[in-house]
PDB file of C-alpha atoms in Angstrom:
ATOM      1  CA  ALA I 987     -21.215 -24.239 -89.808  1.00  0.00           C
ATOM      2  CA  VAL I 988     -19.266 -26.613 -92.057  1.00  0.00           C
ATOM      3  CA  ARG I 989     -19.604 -29.433 -89.514  1.00  0.00           C
ATOM      4  CA  LEU I 990     -23.303 -28.746 -88.964  1.00  0.00           C
ATOM      5  CA  ALA I 991     -23.962 -28.670 -92.726  1.00  0.00           C
ATOM      6  CA  ALA I 992     -22.764 -32.258 -93.217  1.00  0.00           C
ATOM      7  CA  GLY I 993     -25.671 -34.316 -94.530  1.00  0.00           C
ATOM      8  CA  ARG I 994     -27.863 -31.223 -94.884  1.00  0.00           C
ATOM      9  CA  LEU I 995     -26.202 -29.397 -97.798  1.00  0.00           C
ATOM     10  CA  PRO I 996     -24.643 -30.681-101.033  1.00  0.00           C
ATOM     11  CA  SER I 997     -21.188 -32.126-100.417  1.00  0.00           C
ATOM     12  CA  GLY I 998     -19.631 -29.930-103.144  1.00  0.00           C
ATOM     13  CA  LEU I 999     -20.765 -26.791-101.312  1.00  0.00           C
ATOM     14  CA  ILE I1000     -19.462 -28.120 -98.000  1.00  0.00           C
ATOM     15  CA  ASP I1001     -16.115 -29.023 -99.608  1.00  0.00           C
ATOM     16  CA  GLU I1002     -15.821 -25.530-101.086  1.00  0.00           C
ATOM     17  CA  ALA I1003     -16.595 -23.939 -97.715  1.00  0.00           C
ATOM     18  CA  GLN I1004     -14.003 -26.172 -96.031  1.00  0.00           C
ATOM     19  CA  ARG I1005     -11.331 -25.183 -98.581  1.00  0.00           C
ATOM     20  CA  LEU I1006     -12.127 -21.516 -97.965  1.00  0.00           C
ATOM     21  CA  LEU I1007     -11.952 -22.044 -94.201  1.00  0.00           C
ATOM     22  CA  ASP I1008      -8.606 -23.857 -94.516  1.00  0.00           C
ATOM     23  CA  ARG I1009      -7.175 -21.135 -96.772  1.00  0.00           C
ATOM     24  CA  ALA I1010      -8.322 -18.371 -94.406  1.00  0.00           C
ATOM     25  CA  GLY I1011      -6.763 -20.220 -91.483  1.00  0.00           C
ATOM     26  CA  GLU I1012      -3.454 -20.605 -93.329  1.00  0.00           C
ATOM     27  CA  ARG I1013      -3.453 -16.921 -94.300  1.00  0.00           C
ATOM     28  CA  SER I1014      -4.200 -15.655 -90.791  1.00  0.00           C
ATOM     29  CA  GLU I1015      -1.411 -17.781 -89.299  1.00  0.00           C
ATOM     30  CA  LEU I1016       1.191 -16.344 -91.698  1.00  0.00           C
ATOM     31  CA  SER I1017       1.013 -12.619 -90.992  1.00  0.00           C
ATOM     32  CA  GLY I1018      -1.747 -10.539 -89.526  1.00  0.00           C
ATOM     33  CA  SER I1019       0.399  -7.436 -89.895  1.00  0.00           C
ATOM     34  CA  HIS I1020       0.611  -7.482 -93.705  1.00  0.00           C
ATOM     35  CA  THR I1021      -2.047  -6.622 -96.268  1.00  0.00           C
ATOM     36  CA  VAL I1022      -1.598  -8.104 -99.738  1.00  0.00           C
ATOM     37  CA  VAL I1023      -2.899  -5.841-102.508  1.00  0.00           C
ATOM     38  CA  ALA I1024      -2.729  -7.377-105.991  1.00  0.00           C
ATOM     39  CA  PHE I1025      -2.844  -5.321-109.193  1.00  0.00           C
ATOM     40  CA  ALA I1026      -4.695  -7.361-111.802  1.00  0.00           C
ATOM     41  CA  GLY I1027      -5.916  -6.534-115.271  1.00  0.00           C
ATOM     42  CA  ALA I1028      -5.588  -6.926-118.964  1.00  0.00           C
ATOM     43  CA  THR I1029      -2.627  -6.745-121.318  1.00  0.00           C
ATOM     44  CA  GLY I1030      -1.357  -3.194-121.717  1.00  0.00           C
ATOM     45  CA  SER I1031      -3.776  -1.673-119.218  1.00  0.00           C
ATOM     46  CA  GLY I1032      -1.010  -0.090-117.138  1.00  0.00           C
ATOM     47  CA  LYS I1033      -0.785  -2.404-114.104  1.00  0.00           C
ATOM     48  CA  SER I1034       3.003  -2.298-113.988  1.00  0.00           C
ATOM     49  CA  SER I1035       3.112   1.466-114.538  1.00  0.00           C
ATOM     50  CA  LEU I1036       0.664   1.992-111.673  1.00  0.00           C
ATOM     51  CA  PHE I1037       2.631  -0.473-109.520  1.00  0.00           C
ATOM     52  CA  ASN I1038       5.826   1.531-110.164  1.00  0.00           C
ATOM     53  CA  ALA I1039       4.039   4.810-109.406  1.00  0.00           C
ATOM     54  CA  MET I1040       2.757   3.444-106.098  1.00  0.00           C
ATOM     55  CA  ALA I1041       6.187   2.084-105.176  1.00  0.00           C
ATOM     56  CA  GLU I1042       7.839   5.320-106.345  1.00  0.00           C
ATOM     57  CA  LEU I1043      10.509   3.121-107.920  1.00  0.00           C
ATOM     58  CA  ASP I1044      10.910   1.507-111.332  1.00  0.00           C
ATOM     59  CA  LEU I1045      10.573  -2.080-110.133  1.00  0.00           C
ATOM     60  CA  ALA I1046       8.254  -3.643-112.685  1.00  0.00           C
ATOM     61  CA  LYS I1047       9.318  -3.929-116.294  1.00  0.00           C
ATOM     62  CA  VAL I1048       7.161  -1.730-118.502  1.00  0.00           C
ATOM     63  CA  GLY I1049       7.322  -2.065-122.256  1.00  0.00           C
ATOM     64  CA  VAL I1050       5.553  -2.252-125.541  1.00  0.00           C
ATOM     65  CA  ARG I1051       6.261  -5.965-125.881  1.00  0.00           C
ATOM     66  CA  ARG I1052       3.455  -7.909-124.266  1.00  0.00           C
ATOM     67  CA  PRO I1053       2.979  -9.764-122.087  1.00  0.00           C
ATOM     68  CA  THR I1054       5.681  -8.137-119.976  1.00  0.00           C
ATOM     69  CA  THR I1055       4.892  -9.538-116.499  1.00  0.00           C
ATOM     70  CA  ALA I1056       5.218 -13.330-116.318  1.00  0.00           C
ATOM     71  CA  VAL I1057       5.256 -13.932-112.541  1.00  0.00           C
ATOM     72  CA  PRO I1058       4.052 -11.843-109.597  1.00  0.00           C
ATOM     73  CA  LEU I1059       6.403  -9.101-108.458  1.00  0.00           C
ATOM     74  CA  ALA I1060       6.251  -7.869-104.861  1.00  0.00           C
ATOM     75  CA  CYS I1061       7.097  -4.580-103.218  1.00  0.00           C
ATOM     76  CA  ILE I1062       6.980  -4.815 -99.432  1.00  0.00           C
ATOM     77  CA  TRP I1063       6.887  -2.097 -96.791  1.00  0.00           C
ATOM     78  CA  GLY I1064       8.085  -3.671 -93.534  1.00  0.00           C
ATOM     79  CA  ALA I1065       9.584  -6.971 -94.578  1.00  0.00           C
ATOM     80  CA  GLU I1066       9.694  -8.577 -91.143  1.00  0.00           C
ATOM     81  CA  GLY I1067       7.369 -11.575 -91.198  1.00  0.00           C
ATOM     82  CA  ALA I1068       6.599 -11.235 -94.903  1.00  0.00           C
ATOM     83  CA  GLY I1069       8.846 -14.083 -96.097  1.00  0.00           C
ATOM     84  CA  GLU I1070       6.502 -16.934 -95.181  1.00  0.00           C
ATOM     85  CA  LEU I1071       3.531 -15.000 -96.544  1.00  0.00           C
ATOM     86  CA  LEU I1072       5.280 -14.461 -99.883  1.00  0.00           C
ATOM     87  CA  ASP I1073       6.299 -18.133 -99.967  1.00  0.00           C
ATOM     88  CA  TRP I1074       2.636 -19.084 -99.420  1.00  0.00           C
ATOM     89  CA  LEU I1075       1.657 -16.686-102.211  1.00  0.00           C
ATOM     90  CA  GLN I1076       4.384 -18.334-104.343  1.00  0.00           C
ATOM     91  CA  VAL I1077       6.090 -15.046-105.185  1.00  0.00           C
ATOM     92  CA  PRO I1078       9.548 -16.157-106.340  1.00  0.00           C
ATOM     93  CA  GLN I1079      12.433 -15.003-104.123  1.00  0.00           C
ATOM     94  CA  ARG I1080      14.205 -13.210-106.965  1.00  0.00           C
ATOM     95  CA  HIS I1081      11.172 -10.987-107.406  1.00  0.00           C
ATOM     96  CA  GLN I1082      10.794  -9.970-103.775  1.00  0.00           C
ATOM     97  CA  LEU I1083      11.739  -6.350-103.323  1.00  0.00           C
ATOM     98  CA  VAL I1084      11.825  -4.835 -99.872  1.00  0.00           C
ATOM     99  CA  ARG I1085      10.854  -1.221 -99.477  1.00  0.00           C
ATOM    100  CA  GLU I1086      12.285   0.135 -96.230  1.00  0.00           C
ATOM    101  CA  SER I1087      12.396   3.644 -94.826  1.00  0.00           C
ATOM    102  CA  ALA I1088      15.792   4.450 -96.388  1.00  0.00           C
ATOM    103  CA  LEU I1089      14.144   4.370 -99.794  1.00  0.00           C
ATOM    104  CA  GLU I1090      10.963   6.214 -98.854  1.00  0.00           C
ATOM    105  CA  PRO I1091      10.508   9.951 -99.251  1.00  0.00           C
ATOM    106  CA  SER I1092       9.989  11.695 -95.923  1.00  0.00           C
ATOM    107  CA  ALA I1093       6.550  12.940 -96.961  1.00  0.00           C
ATOM    108  CA  GLN I1094       5.193   9.438 -97.602  1.00  0.00           C
ATOM    109  CA  ILE I1095       2.645   8.072 -95.153  1.00  0.00           C
ATOM    110  CA  ASP I1096       3.504   5.002 -93.111  1.00  0.00           C
ATOM    111  CA  LEU I1097       2.786   2.002 -95.323  1.00  0.00           C
ATOM    112  CA  THR I1098       4.369  -0.599 -93.045  1.00  0.00           C
ATOM    113  CA  GLY I1099       2.729  -3.933 -93.681  1.00  0.00           C
ATOM    114  CA  LEU I1100       1.703  -3.232 -97.263  1.00  0.00           C
ATOM    115  CA  VAL I1101       2.572  -5.864 -99.854  1.00  0.00           C
ATOM    116  CA  LEU I1102       1.886  -4.783-103.445  1.00  0.00           C
ATOM    117  CA  LEU I1103       1.806  -7.452-106.131  1.00  0.00           C
ATOM    118  CA  ASP I1104       2.048  -6.798-109.856  1.00  0.00           C
ATOM    119  CA  LEU I1105       0.357  -9.740-111.591  1.00  0.00           C
ATOM    120  CA  PRO I1106       0.576 -11.116-115.124  1.00  0.00           C
ATOM    121  CA  ASP I1107      -2.226 -10.294-117.574  1.00  0.00           C
ATOM    122  CA  HIS I1108      -5.529 -12.092-117.010  1.00  0.00           C
ATOM    123  CA  ASP I1109      -6.099 -12.133-120.779  1.00  0.00           C
ATOM    124  CA  SER I1110      -2.604 -13.282-121.684  1.00  0.00           C
ATOM    125  CA  THR I1111      -2.003 -15.603-124.593  1.00  0.00           C
ATOM    126  CA  GLN I1112       0.183 -17.553-122.148  1.00  0.00           C
ATOM    127  CA  VAL I1113      -2.094 -19.993-120.286  1.00  0.00           C
ATOM    128  CA  GLU I1114       0.248 -20.111-117.284  1.00  0.00           C
ATOM    129  CA  HIS I1115      -0.192 -16.341-116.829  1.00  0.00           C
ATOM    130  CA  ARG I1116      -3.977 -16.691-116.579  1.00  0.00           C
ATOM    131  CA  VAL I1117      -3.596 -19.607-114.161  1.00  0.00           C
ATOM    132  CA  GLU I1118      -1.280 -17.495-112.007  1.00  0.00           C
ATOM    133  CA  VAL I1119      -3.754 -14.594-111.927  1.00  0.00           C
ATOM    134  CA  ASP I1120      -6.606 -16.916-110.940  1.00  0.00           C
ATOM    135  CA  ARG I1121      -4.476 -18.417-108.168  1.00  0.00           C
ATOM    136  CA  VAL I1122      -3.421 -15.080-106.659  1.00  0.00           C
ATOM    137  CA  VAL I1123      -6.898 -13.513-107.016  1.00  0.00           C
ATOM    138  CA  ALA I1124      -8.147 -16.229-104.654  1.00  0.00           C
ATOM    139  CA  LEU I1125      -5.418 -15.436-102.095  1.00  0.00           C
ATOM    140  CA  ALA I1126      -4.953 -11.649-102.060  1.00  0.00           C
ATOM    141  CA  ASP I1127      -6.470  -9.513 -99.307  1.00  0.00           C
ATOM    142  CA  MET I1128      -7.454  -6.793-101.777  1.00  0.00           C
ATOM    143  CA  LEU I1129      -7.651  -6.610-105.569  1.00  0.00           C
ATOM    144  CA  VAL I1130      -7.091  -3.556-107.725  1.00  0.00           C
ATOM    145  CA  TRP I1131      -8.327  -4.208-111.279  1.00  0.00           C
ATOM    146  CA  VAL I1132      -6.521  -1.876-113.654  1.00  0.00           C
ATOM    147  CA  LEU I1133      -8.401  -1.650-116.941  1.00  0.00           C
ATOM    148  CA  ASP I1134      -8.227   0.622-119.941  1.00  0.00           C
ATOM    149  CA  PRO I1135     -11.504   1.676-121.621  1.00  0.00           C
ATOM    150  CA  GLN I1136     -11.202  -0.949-124.361  1.00  0.00           C
ATOM    151  CA  LYS I1137     -10.524  -3.804-121.959  1.00  0.00           C
ATOM    152  CA  TYR I1138     -13.219  -2.591-119.557  1.00  0.00           C
ATOM    153  CA  ALA I1139     -15.692  -3.045-122.413  1.00  0.00           C
ATOM    154  CA  ASP I1140     -14.503  -6.660-122.832  1.00  0.00           C
ATOM    155  CA  GLU I1141     -17.114  -9.097-121.498  1.00  0.00           C
ATOM    156  CA  LEU I1142     -14.378 -11.540-120.414  1.00  0.00           C
ATOM    157  CA  VAL I1143     -13.194  -9.495-117.429  1.00  0.00           C
ATOM    158  CA  HIS I1144     -16.766  -8.946-116.249  1.00  0.00           C
ATOM    159  CA  GLU I1145     -17.858 -12.555-116.670  1.00  0.00           C
ATOM    160  CA  ARG I1146     -14.729 -14.224-115.358  1.00  0.00           C
ATOM    161  CA  TYR I1147     -13.851 -11.842-112.522  1.00  0.00           C
ATOM    162  CA  LEU I1148     -15.847  -8.713-111.740  1.00  0.00           C
ATOM    163  CA  ARG I1149     -19.310 -10.329-111.526  1.00  0.00           C
ATOM    164  CA  ARG I1150     -17.960 -13.238-109.481  1.00  0.00           C
ATOM    165  CA  LEU I1151     -16.226 -10.833-107.114  1.00  0.00           C
ATOM    166  CA  SER I1152     -19.153  -8.419-106.743  1.00  0.00           C
ATOM    167  CA  GLY I1153     -19.892  -9.819-103.291  1.00  0.00           C
ATOM    168  CA  HIS I1154     -16.415  -8.708-102.238  1.00  0.00           C
ATOM    169  CA  ARG I1155     -16.814  -5.081-103.261  1.00  0.00           C
ATOM    170  CA  ASP I1156     -15.230  -3.839-100.023  1.00  0.00           C
ATOM    171  CA  VAL I1157     -11.904  -5.335-101.106  1.00  0.00           C
ATOM    172  CA  VAL I1158     -12.110  -4.932-104.898  1.00  0.00           C
ATOM    173  CA  VAL I1159     -11.331  -1.646-106.651  1.00  0.00           C
ATOM    174  CA  VAL I1160     -11.579  -0.997-110.387  1.00  0.00           C
ATOM    175  CA  VAL I1161      -9.222   1.641-111.786  1.00  0.00           C
ATOM    176  CA  LEU I1162     -10.085   2.904-115.254  1.00  0.00           C
ATOM    177  CA  ASN I1163      -6.695   3.849-116.668  1.00  0.00           C
ATOM    178  CA  GLN I1164      -5.880   5.680-119.919  1.00  0.00           C
ATOM    179  CA  VAL I1165      -9.176   7.617-119.892  1.00  0.00           C
ATOM    180  CA  ASP I1166      -7.332  10.504-121.526  1.00  0.00           C
ATOM    181  CA  ARG I1167      -7.517   8.482-124.758  1.00  0.00           C
ATOM    182  CA  LEU I1168     -11.324   8.720-124.820  1.00  0.00           C
ATOM    183  CA  SER I1169     -13.125  11.373-126.812  1.00  0.00           C
ATOM    184  CA  PRO I1170     -15.724  13.473-124.948  1.00  0.00           C
ATOM    185  CA  GLN I1171     -18.493  11.396-126.589  1.00  0.00           C
ATOM    186  CA  GLU I1172     -16.979   8.141-125.355  1.00  0.00           C
TER     187      GLU I1172
END
């Protein structure tokens, strides 16, 4: 379709489609047996806490000082073949954590091939954190937006991310965290 569109559609649209095609080709060559699920959201929304709960380990730093997460942190079930994928995602080696069966409770379902990423805050005061979120959002297989009620009401997350990603609703989940802080009226 990209080749056939040459001369018929605006060049900017064709270039964008070609970049998407190239990126999809790179991703599929790296590992078809891993699914990258990125936890994204606002400052203090509970991304790292949810990441730790899913991993059943205290891997991500959680604290009152924000922003806490500066670079993506990975937890991998079934590390074989994940190295090149994580290099492509630019997850620093020192933050790669491998979750193998010796660490997993016996009751846990088989999550082999799952790669969870804890991302920096999309609304961080640190520009490089926002740039990192934007970069990984374009590369992840699935996005989990973790938002608290206050941040969910913020137009920024809707305008910059959720509306743009609405066409990808099969691979985007919004988790409303900290709802226990709402009054019945809210």
